[in-house]
Coordinates of C-alpha atoms in Angstrom, one line a residue:
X1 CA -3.4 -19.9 -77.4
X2 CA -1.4 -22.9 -76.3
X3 CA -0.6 -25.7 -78.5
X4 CA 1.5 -28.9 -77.7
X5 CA 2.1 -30.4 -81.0
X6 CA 3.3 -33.8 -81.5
X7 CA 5.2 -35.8 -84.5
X8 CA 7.7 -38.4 -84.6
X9 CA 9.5 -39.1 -87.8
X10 CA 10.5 -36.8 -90.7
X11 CA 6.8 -36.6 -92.8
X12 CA 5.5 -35.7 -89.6
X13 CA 7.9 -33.0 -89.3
X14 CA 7.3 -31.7 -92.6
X15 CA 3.2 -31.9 -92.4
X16 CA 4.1 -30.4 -88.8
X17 CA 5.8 -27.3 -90.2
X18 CA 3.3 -26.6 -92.4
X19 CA 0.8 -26.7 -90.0
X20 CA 2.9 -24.4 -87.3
X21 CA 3.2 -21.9 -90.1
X22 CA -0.7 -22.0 -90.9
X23 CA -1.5 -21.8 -87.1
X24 CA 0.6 -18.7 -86.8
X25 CA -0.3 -17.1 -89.5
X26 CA -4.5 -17.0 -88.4
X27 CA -2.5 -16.6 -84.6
X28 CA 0.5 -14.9 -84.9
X29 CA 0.9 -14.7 -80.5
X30 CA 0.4 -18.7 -80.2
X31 CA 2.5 -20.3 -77.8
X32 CA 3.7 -23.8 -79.9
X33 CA 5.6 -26.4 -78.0
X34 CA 6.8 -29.5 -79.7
X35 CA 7.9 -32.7 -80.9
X36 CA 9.4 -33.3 -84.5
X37 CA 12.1 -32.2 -86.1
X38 CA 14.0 -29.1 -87.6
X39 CA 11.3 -27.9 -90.0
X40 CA 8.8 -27.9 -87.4
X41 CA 11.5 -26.0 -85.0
X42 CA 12.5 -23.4 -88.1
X43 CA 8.5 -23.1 -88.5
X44 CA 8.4 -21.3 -85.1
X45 CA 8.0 -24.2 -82.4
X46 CA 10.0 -24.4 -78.9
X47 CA 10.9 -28.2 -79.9
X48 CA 11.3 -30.6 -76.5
X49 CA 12.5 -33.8 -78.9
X50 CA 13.8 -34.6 -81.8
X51 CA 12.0 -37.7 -84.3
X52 CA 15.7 -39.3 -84.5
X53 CA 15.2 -40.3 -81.0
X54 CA 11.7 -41.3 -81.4
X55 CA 11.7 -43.2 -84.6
X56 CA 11.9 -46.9 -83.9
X57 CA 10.4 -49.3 -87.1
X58 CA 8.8 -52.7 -87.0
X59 CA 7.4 -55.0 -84.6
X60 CA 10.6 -56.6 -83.0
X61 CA 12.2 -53.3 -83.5
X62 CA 9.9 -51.3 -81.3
X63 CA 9.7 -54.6 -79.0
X64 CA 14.2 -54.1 -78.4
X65 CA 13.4 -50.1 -77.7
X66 CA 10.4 -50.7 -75.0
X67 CA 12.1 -49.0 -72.2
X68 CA 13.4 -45.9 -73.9
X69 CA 9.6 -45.9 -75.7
X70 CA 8.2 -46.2 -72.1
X71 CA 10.5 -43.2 -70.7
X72 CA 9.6 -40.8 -73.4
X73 CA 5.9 -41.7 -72.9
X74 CA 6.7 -40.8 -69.1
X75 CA 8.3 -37.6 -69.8
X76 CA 6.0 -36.7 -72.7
X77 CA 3.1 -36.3 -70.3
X78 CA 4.4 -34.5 -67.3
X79 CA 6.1 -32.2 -70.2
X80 CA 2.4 -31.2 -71.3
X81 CA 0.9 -31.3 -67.7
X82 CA 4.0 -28.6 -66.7
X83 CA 2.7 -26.5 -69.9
X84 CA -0.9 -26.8 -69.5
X85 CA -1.7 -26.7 -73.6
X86 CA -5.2 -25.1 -74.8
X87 CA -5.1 -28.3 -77.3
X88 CA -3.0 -31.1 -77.9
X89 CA -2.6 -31.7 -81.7
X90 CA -1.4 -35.3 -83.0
X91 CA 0.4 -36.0 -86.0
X92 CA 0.2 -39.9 -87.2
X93 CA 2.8 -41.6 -85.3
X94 CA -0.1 -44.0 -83.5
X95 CA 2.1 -46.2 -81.1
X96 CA 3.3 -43.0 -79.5
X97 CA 0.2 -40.7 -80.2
X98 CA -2.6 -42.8 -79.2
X99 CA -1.1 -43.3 -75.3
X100 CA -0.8 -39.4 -75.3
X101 CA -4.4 -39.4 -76.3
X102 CA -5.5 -41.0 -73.9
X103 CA -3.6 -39.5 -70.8
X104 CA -4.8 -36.3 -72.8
X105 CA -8.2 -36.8 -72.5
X106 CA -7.9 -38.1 -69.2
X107 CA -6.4 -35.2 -67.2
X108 CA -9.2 -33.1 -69.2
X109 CA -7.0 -31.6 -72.4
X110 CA -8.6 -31.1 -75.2
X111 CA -7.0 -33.4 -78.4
X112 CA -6.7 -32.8 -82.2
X113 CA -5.7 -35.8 -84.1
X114 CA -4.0 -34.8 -87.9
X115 CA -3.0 -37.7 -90.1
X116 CA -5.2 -40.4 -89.0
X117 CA -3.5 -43.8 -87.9
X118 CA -3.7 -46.0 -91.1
X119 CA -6.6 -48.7 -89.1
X120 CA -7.8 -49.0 -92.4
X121 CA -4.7 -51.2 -92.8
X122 CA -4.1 -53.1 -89.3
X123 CA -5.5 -52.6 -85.9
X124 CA -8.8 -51.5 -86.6
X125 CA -9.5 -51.7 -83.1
X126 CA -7.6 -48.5 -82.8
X127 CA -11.0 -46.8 -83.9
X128 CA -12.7 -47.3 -80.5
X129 CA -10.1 -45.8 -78.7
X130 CA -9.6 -42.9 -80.9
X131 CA -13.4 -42.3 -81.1
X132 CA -12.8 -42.1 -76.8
X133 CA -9.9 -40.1 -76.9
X134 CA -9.5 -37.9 -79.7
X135 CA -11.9 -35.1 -79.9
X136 CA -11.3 -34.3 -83.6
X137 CA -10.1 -36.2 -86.0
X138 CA -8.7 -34.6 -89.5
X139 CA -7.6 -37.0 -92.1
X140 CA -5.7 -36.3 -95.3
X141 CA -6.4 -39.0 -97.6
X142 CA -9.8 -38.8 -99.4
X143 CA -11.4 -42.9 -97.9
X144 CA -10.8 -42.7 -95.2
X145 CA -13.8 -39.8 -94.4
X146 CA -16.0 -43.1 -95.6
X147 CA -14.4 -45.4 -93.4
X148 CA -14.7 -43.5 -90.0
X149 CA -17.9 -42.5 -90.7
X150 CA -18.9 -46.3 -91.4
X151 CA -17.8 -47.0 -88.1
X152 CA -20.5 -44.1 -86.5
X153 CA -17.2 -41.6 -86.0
X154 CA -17.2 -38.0 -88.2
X155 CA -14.1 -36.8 -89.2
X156 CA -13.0 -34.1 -91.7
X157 CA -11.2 -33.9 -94.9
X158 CA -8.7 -31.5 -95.4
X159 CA -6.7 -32.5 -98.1
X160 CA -3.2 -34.1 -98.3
X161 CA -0.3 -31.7 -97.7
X162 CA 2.1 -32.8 -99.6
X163 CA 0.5 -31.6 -102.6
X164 CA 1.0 -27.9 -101.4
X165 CA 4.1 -28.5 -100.5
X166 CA 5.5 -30.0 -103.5
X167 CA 3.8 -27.6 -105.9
X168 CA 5.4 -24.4 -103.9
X169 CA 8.7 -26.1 -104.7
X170 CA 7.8 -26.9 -108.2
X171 CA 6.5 -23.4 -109.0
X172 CA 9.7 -21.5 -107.5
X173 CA 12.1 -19.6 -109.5
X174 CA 15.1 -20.8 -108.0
X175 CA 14.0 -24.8 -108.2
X176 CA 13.2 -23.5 -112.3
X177 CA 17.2 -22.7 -112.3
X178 CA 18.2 -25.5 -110.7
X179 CA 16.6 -27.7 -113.1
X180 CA 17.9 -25.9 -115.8
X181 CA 21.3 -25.7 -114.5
X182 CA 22.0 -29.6 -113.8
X183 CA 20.5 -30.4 -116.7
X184 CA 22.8 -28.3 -118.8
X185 CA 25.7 -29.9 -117.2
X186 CA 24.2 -33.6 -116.4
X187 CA 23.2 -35.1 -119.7
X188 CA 22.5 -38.8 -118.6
X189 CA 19.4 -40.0 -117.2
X190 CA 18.9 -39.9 -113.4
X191 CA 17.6 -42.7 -110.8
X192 CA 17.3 -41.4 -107.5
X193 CA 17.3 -43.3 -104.5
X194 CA 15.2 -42.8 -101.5
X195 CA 16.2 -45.4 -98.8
X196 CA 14.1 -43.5 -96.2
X197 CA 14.7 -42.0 -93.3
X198 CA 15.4 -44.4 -89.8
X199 CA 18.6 -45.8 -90.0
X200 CA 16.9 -49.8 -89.3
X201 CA 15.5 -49.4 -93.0
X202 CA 17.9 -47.7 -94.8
X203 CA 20.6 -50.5 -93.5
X204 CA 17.8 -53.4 -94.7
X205 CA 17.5 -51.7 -97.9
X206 CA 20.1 -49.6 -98.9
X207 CA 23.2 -52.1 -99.7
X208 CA 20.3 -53.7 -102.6
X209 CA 19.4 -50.3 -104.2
X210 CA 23.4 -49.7 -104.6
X211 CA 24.2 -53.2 -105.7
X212 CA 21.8 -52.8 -108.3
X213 CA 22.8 -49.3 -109.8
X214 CA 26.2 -51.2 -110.6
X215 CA 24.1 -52.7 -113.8
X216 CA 23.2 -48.9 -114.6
X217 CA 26.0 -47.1 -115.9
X218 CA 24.8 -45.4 -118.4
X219 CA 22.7 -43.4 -115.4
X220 CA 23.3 -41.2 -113.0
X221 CA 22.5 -42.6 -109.2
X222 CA 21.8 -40.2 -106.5
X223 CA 20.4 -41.2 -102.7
X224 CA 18.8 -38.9 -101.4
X225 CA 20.0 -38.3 -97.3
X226 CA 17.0 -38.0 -95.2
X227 CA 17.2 -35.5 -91.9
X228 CA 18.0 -36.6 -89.3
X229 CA 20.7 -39.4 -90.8
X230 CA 24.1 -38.9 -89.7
X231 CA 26.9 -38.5 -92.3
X232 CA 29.3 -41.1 -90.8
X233 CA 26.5 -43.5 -91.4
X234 CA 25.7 -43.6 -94.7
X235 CA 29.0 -42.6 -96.0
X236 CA 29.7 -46.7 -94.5
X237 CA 27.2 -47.9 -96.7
X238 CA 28.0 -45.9 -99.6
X239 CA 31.5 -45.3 -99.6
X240 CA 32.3 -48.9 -101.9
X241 CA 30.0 -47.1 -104.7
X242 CA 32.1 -44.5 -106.2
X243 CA 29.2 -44.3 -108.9
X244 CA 26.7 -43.6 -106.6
X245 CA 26.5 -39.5 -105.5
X246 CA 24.4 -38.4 -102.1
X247 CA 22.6 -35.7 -101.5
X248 CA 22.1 -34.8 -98.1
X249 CA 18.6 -32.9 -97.3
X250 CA 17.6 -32.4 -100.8
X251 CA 14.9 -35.0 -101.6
X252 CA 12.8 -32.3 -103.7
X253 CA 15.4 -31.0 -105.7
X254 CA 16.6 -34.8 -106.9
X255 CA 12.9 -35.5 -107.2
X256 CA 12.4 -32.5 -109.4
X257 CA 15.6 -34.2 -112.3
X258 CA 14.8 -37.7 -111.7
X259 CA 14.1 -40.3 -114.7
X260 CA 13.2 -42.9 -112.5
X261 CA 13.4 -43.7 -108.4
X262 CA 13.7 -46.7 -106.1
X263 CA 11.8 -45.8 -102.8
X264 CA 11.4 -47.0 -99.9
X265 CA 7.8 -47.5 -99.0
X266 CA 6.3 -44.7 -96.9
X267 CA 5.3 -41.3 -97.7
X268 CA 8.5 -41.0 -100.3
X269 CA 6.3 -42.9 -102.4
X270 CA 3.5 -40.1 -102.5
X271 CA 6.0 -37.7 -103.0
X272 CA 7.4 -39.4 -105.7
X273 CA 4.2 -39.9 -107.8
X274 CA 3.3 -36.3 -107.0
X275 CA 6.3 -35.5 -109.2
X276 CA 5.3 -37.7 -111.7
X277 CA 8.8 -39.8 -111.3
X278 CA 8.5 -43.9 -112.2
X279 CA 9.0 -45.5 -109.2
X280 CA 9.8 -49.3 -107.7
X281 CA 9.0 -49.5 -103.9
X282 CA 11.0 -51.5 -101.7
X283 CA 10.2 -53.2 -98.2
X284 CA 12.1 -55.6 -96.5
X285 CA 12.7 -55.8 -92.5
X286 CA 13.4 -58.3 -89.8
X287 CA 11.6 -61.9 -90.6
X288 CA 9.8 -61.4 -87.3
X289 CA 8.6 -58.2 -88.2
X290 CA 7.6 -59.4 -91.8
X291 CA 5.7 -62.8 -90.4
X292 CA 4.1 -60.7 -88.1
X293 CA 2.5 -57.6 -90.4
X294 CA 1.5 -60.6 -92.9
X295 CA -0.4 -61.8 -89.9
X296 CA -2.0 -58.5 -89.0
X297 CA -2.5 -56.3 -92.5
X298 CA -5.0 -56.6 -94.6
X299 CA -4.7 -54.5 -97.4
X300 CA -3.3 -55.9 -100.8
X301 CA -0.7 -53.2 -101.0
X302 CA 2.4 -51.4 -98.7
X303 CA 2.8 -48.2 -100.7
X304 CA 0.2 -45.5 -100.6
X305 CA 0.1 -44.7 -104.6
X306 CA -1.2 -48.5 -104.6
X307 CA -3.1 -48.2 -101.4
X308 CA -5.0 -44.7 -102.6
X309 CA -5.8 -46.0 -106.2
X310 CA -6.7 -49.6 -105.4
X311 CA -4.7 -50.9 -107.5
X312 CA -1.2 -51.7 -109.0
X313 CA 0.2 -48.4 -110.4
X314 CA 3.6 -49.1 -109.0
X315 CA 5.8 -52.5 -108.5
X316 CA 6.4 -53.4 -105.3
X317 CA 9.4 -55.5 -104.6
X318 CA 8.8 -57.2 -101.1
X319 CA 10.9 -58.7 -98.6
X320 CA 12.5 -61.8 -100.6
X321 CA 11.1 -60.5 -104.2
X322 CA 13.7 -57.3 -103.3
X323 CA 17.1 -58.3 -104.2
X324 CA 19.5 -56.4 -106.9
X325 CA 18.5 -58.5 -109.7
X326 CA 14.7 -57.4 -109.8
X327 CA 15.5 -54.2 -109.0
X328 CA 17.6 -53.7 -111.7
X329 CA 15.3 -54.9 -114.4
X330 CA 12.5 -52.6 -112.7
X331 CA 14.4 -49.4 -112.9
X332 CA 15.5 -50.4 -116.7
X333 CA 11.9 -50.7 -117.4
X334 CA 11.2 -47.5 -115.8
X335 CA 13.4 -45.8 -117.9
X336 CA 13.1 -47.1 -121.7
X337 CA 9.6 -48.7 -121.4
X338 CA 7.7 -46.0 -122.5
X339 CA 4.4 -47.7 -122.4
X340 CA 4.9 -48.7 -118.9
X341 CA 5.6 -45.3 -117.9
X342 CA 3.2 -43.4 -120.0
X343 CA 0.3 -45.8 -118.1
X344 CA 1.9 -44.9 -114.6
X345 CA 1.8 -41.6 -115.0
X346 CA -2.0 -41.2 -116.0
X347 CA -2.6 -43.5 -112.8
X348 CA -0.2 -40.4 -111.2
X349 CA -2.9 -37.9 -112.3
X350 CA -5.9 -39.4 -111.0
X351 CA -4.2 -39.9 -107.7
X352 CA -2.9 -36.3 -107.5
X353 CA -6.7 -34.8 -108.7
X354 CA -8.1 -37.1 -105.6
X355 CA -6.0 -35.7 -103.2
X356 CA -7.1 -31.9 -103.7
X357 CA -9.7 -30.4 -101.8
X358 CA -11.3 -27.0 -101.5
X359 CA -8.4 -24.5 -100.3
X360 CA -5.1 -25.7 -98.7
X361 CA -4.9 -28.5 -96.8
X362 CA -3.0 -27.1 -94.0
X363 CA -4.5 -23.8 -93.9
X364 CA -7.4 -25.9 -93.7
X365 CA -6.4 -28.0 -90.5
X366 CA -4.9 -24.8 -88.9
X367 CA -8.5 -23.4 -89.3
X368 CA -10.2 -26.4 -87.7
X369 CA -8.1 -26.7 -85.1
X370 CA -8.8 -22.9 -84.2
X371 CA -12.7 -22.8 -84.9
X372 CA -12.7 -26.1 -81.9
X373 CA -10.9 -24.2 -79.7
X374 CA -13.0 -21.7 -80.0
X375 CA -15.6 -23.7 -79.8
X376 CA -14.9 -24.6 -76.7
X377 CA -13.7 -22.2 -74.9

């Protein structure tokens, strides 16, 4: 079989590689050809481009990248047409994904959607076009099977991935001696930083979350260098912060000795909570961008700890409410206020119980995928 698998920033990549290993695994001839990252290329796919080339964030942001968004859109297609998929299988990434969809459906490929667009947040009129386009839809987070099928659209639950992933990592021997080792030799409390992982963000956010480790010296800071981010560029944002250590492509590992983190909002801050860290989450981007997602959202949170529990288990410090002051006093509360995080991480538990399924969440996508195409061959 012949699958053209798409993703276009680093979770993507991660869920992506999960699901490439589960795919082979039930198919161990399958012919993968991709877009993502280096996980999903070390997983076994022939990888056409790389997120870093694809990830552009906000409104005006993707608004000053039309043309190169319009050109990969272009070649995108003609790149699946030349390899004639059995299935086309979409991860997230909606303002690329949902075009692809479409030409997808249109040319007569069959399409697997995996990680749902969040419509439950903005553009909720994205439902009518995936309900034309996407033949399947497989969604990870444990609403959302109520709100498609409120809208006359079945989809199915597999189960978030992350929590697989993280509790491999957790359960190894050699993240045990890691652990054990730092520890041993790093006897002050940690705050990691997660700034996230396009450079747009991390240069909105980054210069804050260092500014405000200055107050912290009884800790030790570490930012965490997503994929994908070049070392010439954060070394310029870092490089007047002697205090401040980073740690290039080891998010789990910091996650896994961390007292307390400052994340950027996205899928860090799931990944955080999973490893029961105490977390402040951080958005701030263009004031265009900002009016303009005021405009359209209309949930009352931007993290997804918030977003899944309904409620305010973690502070969020948005656009003029982030500066280094308020950040400060969060992350000082996150480490000596033990009622504060004794309370977030019972709200941690519940969330990571909800997000559990029957089986393995991408064993279970890989097997839905295959019992459609199956199905309709």
């Amino acid at each position: 079989m012949k699958y053209y698998i798409i993703a276009g920033e680093a979770s993507g990549d991660l869920h992506g590689s999960r699901l490439i290993s589960a795919i082979l695994k039930n198919d161990a001839a399958a012919d993968i050809r991709a877009w993502g990252g280096d996980l999903m290329q070390a997983a076994g796919a022939k990888l056409v481009k790389h997120f870093r080339d694809l990830a552009f964030m906000g409104f005006a942001e993707v608004l000053l990248h039309i043309k190169t968004i319009v050109n990969n859109l272009r070649f995108c297609k003609k790149d699946i047409a030349d390899f004639q998929p059995d299935v086309v299988v979409l991860i997230d990434y909606p303002g690329f994904n949902l075009p692809i969809a479409r030409f997808a459906k249109k040319v007569g490929f069959k399409t697997v959607y995996y990680i749902s667009p969040q419509v439950w947040a903005w553009k909720e009129n994205r439902v009518k076009k995936i309900k034309q386009y996407v033949d399947r839809m497989l969604v990870i987070l444990p609403f959302e099977k109520t709100f498609f099928q409120q809208r006359n659209y079945q989809v199915e639950y597999v189960g978030h991935p992350l929590i697989e992933t993280i509790e491999a990592f957790q359960t190894s021997t050699a993240t045990t001696a890691f652990i054990k080792d730092f520890k041993q030799t790093n006897p002050l409390p940690v705050v990691a930083i997660l700034p996230g992982s396009r450079k747009q963000e991390i240069r909105k956010k980054l210069p804050l979350m260092l500014e405000a480790t200055k107050g912290l010296p009884e800790t030790t800071c570490i930012v965490a260098q997503a994929p994908g981010i070049d070392d010439a560029f954060l070394w310029g944002l870092t490089k007047n912060h002697p205090h401040v250590k980073v740690w290039k492509n080891k998010t789990y590992p910091l996650l896994s000795i961390a007292n307390a983190a400052i994340v950027a909002s996205g899928t860090a801050t799931l990944e955080t909570a999973i490893f029961g860290i105490p977390q402040v989450v951080c958005y701030k981007t263009s004031w265009l961008s900002y009016a303009m997602a005021k405009y359209f959202i209309k949930i009352p949170y931007i993290s997804l700890v918030n977003i899944i529990q309904n409620k305010a288990v973690v502070k969020e410090l948005i656009q003029q409410e982030l500066t280094a002051k308020n950040l400060e006093k969060e992350i000082r509360t996150l480490l000596y206020d033990q009622q504060t995080i004794e309370q977030m991480k019972l709200d941690y538990s519940a969330l990571k119980n909800s997000l559990i399924p029957d089986g393995n969440a991408s064993e279970n996508a890989a097997a839905s995928i295959q019992r459609f195409m199956n199905q309709a061959i």
